[in-house]
Amino acid sequence: MITLALVGDVMLGRLVNQRLKTMSADEVWGDVLPQFAAADLRIGNLECALTEHRPQWERTRKVFHFRAAPSAVRVLRAAHIDAVSLANNHTLDFEEQGLLDTITHLDKAGIRHAGAGHNLETATATALIPVKGQQVALIAVTDNEPAFAASATTPGTHYLPVSTDGETLDYVEGLIRRARDEGADLVVFSNHWGPNMVNRPSALFRRFAHAVIERGADVYYGHSAHLFQGVEIHRGKPILYSTGDFVDDYAVDPWLHNDWSFLFQVGMEGGLLRRLVLYPVLLTVAHVRRAEPPERPLICKRMRELSAELGTMLHEEHGILSWQAGSISVPA
């Protein structure tokens, strides 16, 4: 069995970048480092540019621009992050140069990446990660910021609008088939998609995620909403509609609670989900930690209810949620 640790948005800019001047990289991850260490592979969505380039993207209107010093890559290394998605709405916040610098610093740190590149060919390329004698493929797309999309000759992101039309799904199937041809034993499909601050996927998003699994992906790994959403098991494979935030400096909505999240441990064997463990966490500026009462039961309750709506019954024990192959999961 291969165990993946998947987390949502990791934003190392603004106040996080400032805090890193006086705190160690380990401090950012608090007491969740053992959960990272227990996994065979660790993946996150890097929600900022790693660059000293200061001119901001101004070709289209953007409210927020996220940039961290290149030295912030040490935070990713502290958690032994193996790969990141760059297909999101912040990788070009500091123009194409910011993206190219990010790629350079990740490459130097030995962290694989997918979803953005020097041109369309590299932006759409699969990241292959060797794990326990197998190859795990990371495919990363986003429906955010169409102006950031790579072209045949310009840097940018792997842009893919969410649609269940035949052309889009054939394109997705082609991406997955290419990953298999390149040697992938397990395919993780990452998508930075949809609107912010929603805790349920739309009917279209559910149909699209189902179709991606049916076209050959093994794990659907979503993010962007800034809130966690329920998990679904479709044809024996996990769909994580939104993994929420994980490291940031964001203002907290007192009702929606974007400071509540999870570290998702996904155990896959033979292309099927064998075990899913969800560790509830609480986020503060530049810091994540395991949730404790009084927040922990509330976080778990929300996830259990959202997942039950999708037909997934999660078991709670000692403040940790889990699903085991053979447990009840009914069609929603």
XYZ file of C-alpha atoms in Angstrom:
332
model
C 0.000 0.000 0.000
C 1.157 3.538 -0.825
C 0.108 6.236 1.647
C -0.249 9.776 0.330
C -0.429 12.853 2.569
C -2.467 15.490 0.754
C -3.020 19.039 2.014
C -4.727 22.078 0.569
C -3.377 25.555 -0.081
C 0.088 26.378 1.239
C 0.501 30.158 1.036
C 3.916 31.353 2.231
C 3.627 35.043 1.301
C 2.640 38.241 3.119
C 2.571 37.772 6.909
C 3.811 34.184 6.626
C 6.856 35.442 4.749
C 7.416 38.048 7.462
C 7.097 35.502 10.287
C 9.614 33.216 8.598
C 12.317 35.777 9.342
C 12.144 34.836 13.021
C 10.702 31.304 13.115
C 12.025 27.938 12.044
C 10.549 26.015 9.137
C 9.475 23.223 11.499
C 7.406 25.661 13.568
C 5.127 26.322 10.610
C 3.969 22.693 10.586
C 3.552 22.417 14.352
C 2.686 18.943 15.587
C 1.522 17.575 12.204
C 5.052 16.707 11.073
C 4.658 13.088 12.296
C 1.630 12.676 9.996
C 3.696 13.857 7.054
C 6.527 11.542 8.049
C 4.149 8.566 8.271
C 3.212 8.926 4.600
C 5.157 7.593 1.630
C 4.447 10.689 -0.478
C 3.475 14.264 0.397
C 1.714 16.696 -1.972
C 0.360 20.230 -1.513
C -0.864 23.179 -3.566
C 1.701 25.993 -3.516
C -0.424 29.145 -3.459
C 2.285 31.773 -4.042
C 5.366 32.611 -6.072
C 8.858 32.024 -4.685
C 10.688 35.003 -6.131
C 12.481 38.289 -5.526
C 10.780 39.739 -8.622
C 8.601 42.604 -7.400
C 6.493 43.881 -10.339
C 2.977 42.502 -9.938
C 0.624 41.066 -12.514
C -1.508 43.967 -13.781
C -2.902 42.757 -17.126
C -6.141 41.732 -15.470
C -7.623 42.864 -12.179
C -6.321 40.996 -9.120
C -6.968 41.920 -5.518
C -4.345 39.701 -3.892
C -0.745 39.051 -4.912
C 1.202 36.405 -2.973
C 5.002 36.296 -2.987
C 7.472 34.614 -0.652
C 11.241 34.884 -0.523
C 12.992 32.005 -2.307
C 14.317 30.885 1.082
C 10.742 29.964 2.037
C 11.252 26.756 0.086
C 12.809 25.486 3.325
C 9.285 25.274 4.746
C 8.322 22.731 2.092
C 11.508 20.805 2.703
C 10.888 20.703 6.457
C 7.714 18.675 5.857
C 9.466 16.625 3.180
C 6.950 17.776 0.570
C 7.671 15.681 -2.515
C 5.567 17.544 -5.079
C 3.345 20.607 -5.437
C 0.668 21.773 -7.791
C 1.395 25.103 -9.465
C -1.896 25.186 -11.386
C -3.641 27.931 -9.454
C -4.538 31.621 -9.481
C -1.411 32.914 -7.719
C 1.609 31.401 -9.478
C 1.809 34.376 -11.873
C 0.997 37.053 -9.298
C 4.489 38.405 -9.936
C 4.395 37.905 -13.668
C 5.961 35.165 -15.723
C 9.329 35.819 -14.101
C 7.868 34.998 -10.701
C 6.636 31.659 -12.005
C 9.959 30.838 -13.658
C 11.796 31.720 -10.452
C 9.434 29.469 -8.483
C 10.186 26.557 -10.794
C 13.925 27.166 -10.457
C 13.800 27.167 -6.653
C 11.622 24.061 -6.495
C 13.962 22.238 -8.864
C 16.974 23.189 -6.753
C 15.181 21.864 -3.666
C 14.320 18.592 -5.397
C 10.576 19.226 -5.176
C 8.626 18.055 -8.190
C 5.817 20.176 -9.597
C 3.021 20.073 -12.140
C 0.447 22.442 -13.564
C 2.580 25.363 -14.769
C 5.667 25.780 -16.889
C 7.740 27.654 -19.411
C 5.174 26.945 -22.129
C 2.090 24.823 -22.768
C 4.115 21.646 -23.225
C 5.809 21.905 -19.837
C 2.712 23.299 -18.090
C 0.724 20.216 -19.082
C 3.518 17.747 -18.311
C 3.058 14.982 -15.762
C 5.198 14.974 -12.629
C 6.353 11.430 -11.906
C 7.466 10.578 -8.372
C 9.061 7.213 -7.534
C 7.553 5.641 -4.409
C 8.253 2.164 -3.027
C 9.248 0.759 -6.397
C 6.261 2.352 -8.155
C 5.618 5.615 -10.002
C 3.004 8.095 -8.811
C 1.890 10.658 -11.377
C 0.681 14.144 -10.498
C -1.490 15.834 -13.134
C -2.477 19.395 -12.194
C -5.063 21.707 -13.772
C -7.020 24.818 -12.781
C -10.152 26.620 -13.936
C -8.994 29.821 -12.167
C -7.451 32.875 -13.874
C -7.757 32.101 -17.600
C -5.337 34.966 -18.286
C -2.611 32.916 -16.567
C -2.917 30.069 -19.092
C 0.291 28.950 -20.786
C 0.557 29.107 -24.552
C 2.808 27.286 -26.988
C 5.409 30.015 -26.512
C 4.662 31.721 -23.171
C 4.854 30.595 -19.519
C 1.701 29.946 -17.554
C -0.658 27.465 -15.995
C -2.429 24.314 -17.183
C -5.839 25.903 -17.622
C -8.876 23.647 -17.995
C -12.472 24.841 -17.585
C -14.729 22.394 -15.755
C -17.005 20.699 -18.259
C -18.435 17.275 -18.938
C -18.527 17.724 -22.701
C -16.872 15.005 -24.755
C -13.939 17.134 -25.876
C -12.942 18.079 -22.323
C -13.270 14.542 -21.001
C -11.347 13.119 -23.958
C -8.600 15.622 -23.161
C -8.564 14.471 -19.520
C -8.440 10.848 -20.600
C -5.511 11.692 -22.862
C -3.623 13.239 -19.929
C -4.186 10.124 -17.836
C -3.287 7.776 -20.682
C -0.055 9.698 -21.249
C 0.810 9.365 -17.552
C 0.244 5.599 -17.783
C 2.391 5.413 -20.914
C 5.142 7.236 -19.008
C 5.077 4.508 -16.382
C 2.567 5.719 -13.787
C 1.175 3.046 -11.480
C -0.990 5.544 -9.595
C -2.463 8.766 -11.011
C -3.348 11.758 -8.807
C -5.508 14.350 -10.580
C -5.136 17.754 -8.900
C -7.607 20.543 -9.630
C -7.597 24.087 -8.259
C -11.191 24.823 -9.081
C -14.333 26.707 -8.319
C -15.400 29.632 -6.163
C -14.094 30.578 -2.747
C -15.832 29.928 0.566
C -18.245 27.197 -0.465
C -18.407 23.941 1.481
C -20.268 21.769 -1.022
C -19.339 20.890 -4.604
C -21.850 21.797 -7.293
C -23.662 19.122 -9.287
C -21.421 19.921 -12.269
C -18.288 19.508 -10.175
C -19.488 16.155 -8.909
C -20.211 14.947 -12.441
C -16.797 16.133 -13.599
C -14.947 14.456 -10.709
C -16.833 11.208 -11.317
C -15.916 11.372 -14.994
C -12.231 11.937 -14.216
C -12.211 8.810 -12.061
C -14.081 6.895 -14.765
C -11.510 8.048 -17.328
C -8.706 6.462 -15.319
C -7.531 8.670 -12.424
C -6.954 6.963 -9.074
C -7.223 9.958 -6.730
C -9.115 13.198 -7.292
C -7.431 15.949 -5.270
C -9.281 19.272 -5.220
C -8.539 22.635 -3.627
C -9.284 26.365 -3.996
C -12.475 26.834 -1.944
C -10.527 27.766 1.232
C -12.884 25.388 3.041
C -12.801 21.625 3.252
C -15.622 19.776 1.523
C -16.939 16.260 1.970
C -15.126 13.232 0.602
C -16.685 10.701 -1.746
C -15.694 7.177 -2.763
C -16.499 6.581 -6.431
C -15.796 3.198 -7.993
C -13.451 2.423 -5.122
C -11.405 5.600 -5.552
C -11.354 8.743 -3.407
C -12.635 12.145 -4.459
C -11.431 14.962 -2.217
C -13.506 17.832 -3.559
C -11.673 20.431 -1.525
C -8.820 19.889 0.903
C -9.188 23.433 2.280
C -6.307 25.625 3.409
C -3.248 24.502 5.329
C -0.721 27.347 5.746
C -1.715 31.000 5.342
C -2.370 34.378 6.973
C -6.008 34.740 5.911
C -8.740 36.526 7.808
C -11.053 33.989 9.424
C -14.755 33.841 8.677
C -16.384 33.199 12.091
C -19.161 31.059 10.581
C -17.539 29.236 7.668
C -14.242 28.775 9.538
C -11.564 28.687 6.863
C -9.168 28.120 9.793
C -10.526 24.556 10.117
C -8.951 21.952 7.890
C -7.526 18.445 7.617
C -4.413 16.558 6.680
C -5.660 13.765 4.406
C -3.830 10.424 4.459
C -4.888 8.301 1.494
C -3.864 4.636 1.419
C -4.000 3.146 -2.113
C -3.306 -0.423 -3.188
C -4.010 -2.041 -6.535
C -5.513 1.220 -7.777
C -8.193 1.198 -5.059
C -8.665 3.091 -1.833
C -7.866 0.868 1.143
C -7.768 3.431 3.937
C -8.524 7.108 4.393
C -7.503 8.961 7.566
C -8.386 12.592 8.206
C -6.494 14.518 10.905
C -8.353 17.702 11.912
C -6.141 20.777 12.164
C -6.485 24.385 13.235
C -4.773 27.210 11.335
C -3.364 30.454 12.671
C -1.019 32.877 10.928
C 1.990 30.936 9.609
C 1.152 27.941 11.776
C -0.866 24.730 11.651
C -1.491 22.356 14.543
C -3.587 19.321 15.396
C -7.010 20.469 16.529
C -8.055 19.922 20.139
C -11.343 20.537 21.943
C -13.427 22.608 21.707
C -12.760 23.002 17.952
C -11.908 19.378 17.141
C -15.367 17.819 17.607
C -16.932 20.649 15.617
C -14.481 20.189 12.741
C -15.085 16.452 12.696
C -18.851 16.868 12.899
C -18.882 19.151 9.876
C -16.765 16.766 7.804
C -18.814 13.747 8.801
C -22.044 15.505 7.816
C -20.685 16.809 4.507
C -19.276 13.384 3.609
C -22.491 11.611 4.588
C -24.311 13.808 2.079
C -22.002 12.270 -0.543
C -22.641 8.735 0.678
C -19.422 8.352 2.675
C -19.685 7.246 6.278
C -16.613 8.294 8.261
C -15.718 6.673 11.574
C -14.533 8.902 14.412
C -12.185 7.681 17.098
C -9.894 9.689 19.382
C -10.603 12.830 17.360
C -9.518 11.307 14.028
C -11.822 10.455 11.118
C -11.276 7.374 8.985
C -12.732 5.158 6.281
C -11.594 1.579 5.734
C -12.166 -0.659 2.730
C -15.153 -2.829 3.544
C -16.877 -0.093 5.542
C -20.247 1.238 4.446
C -20.240 3.775 1.613
C -23.519 4.172 -0.220
C -24.336 5.965 -3.488
C -25.385 9.539 -2.780
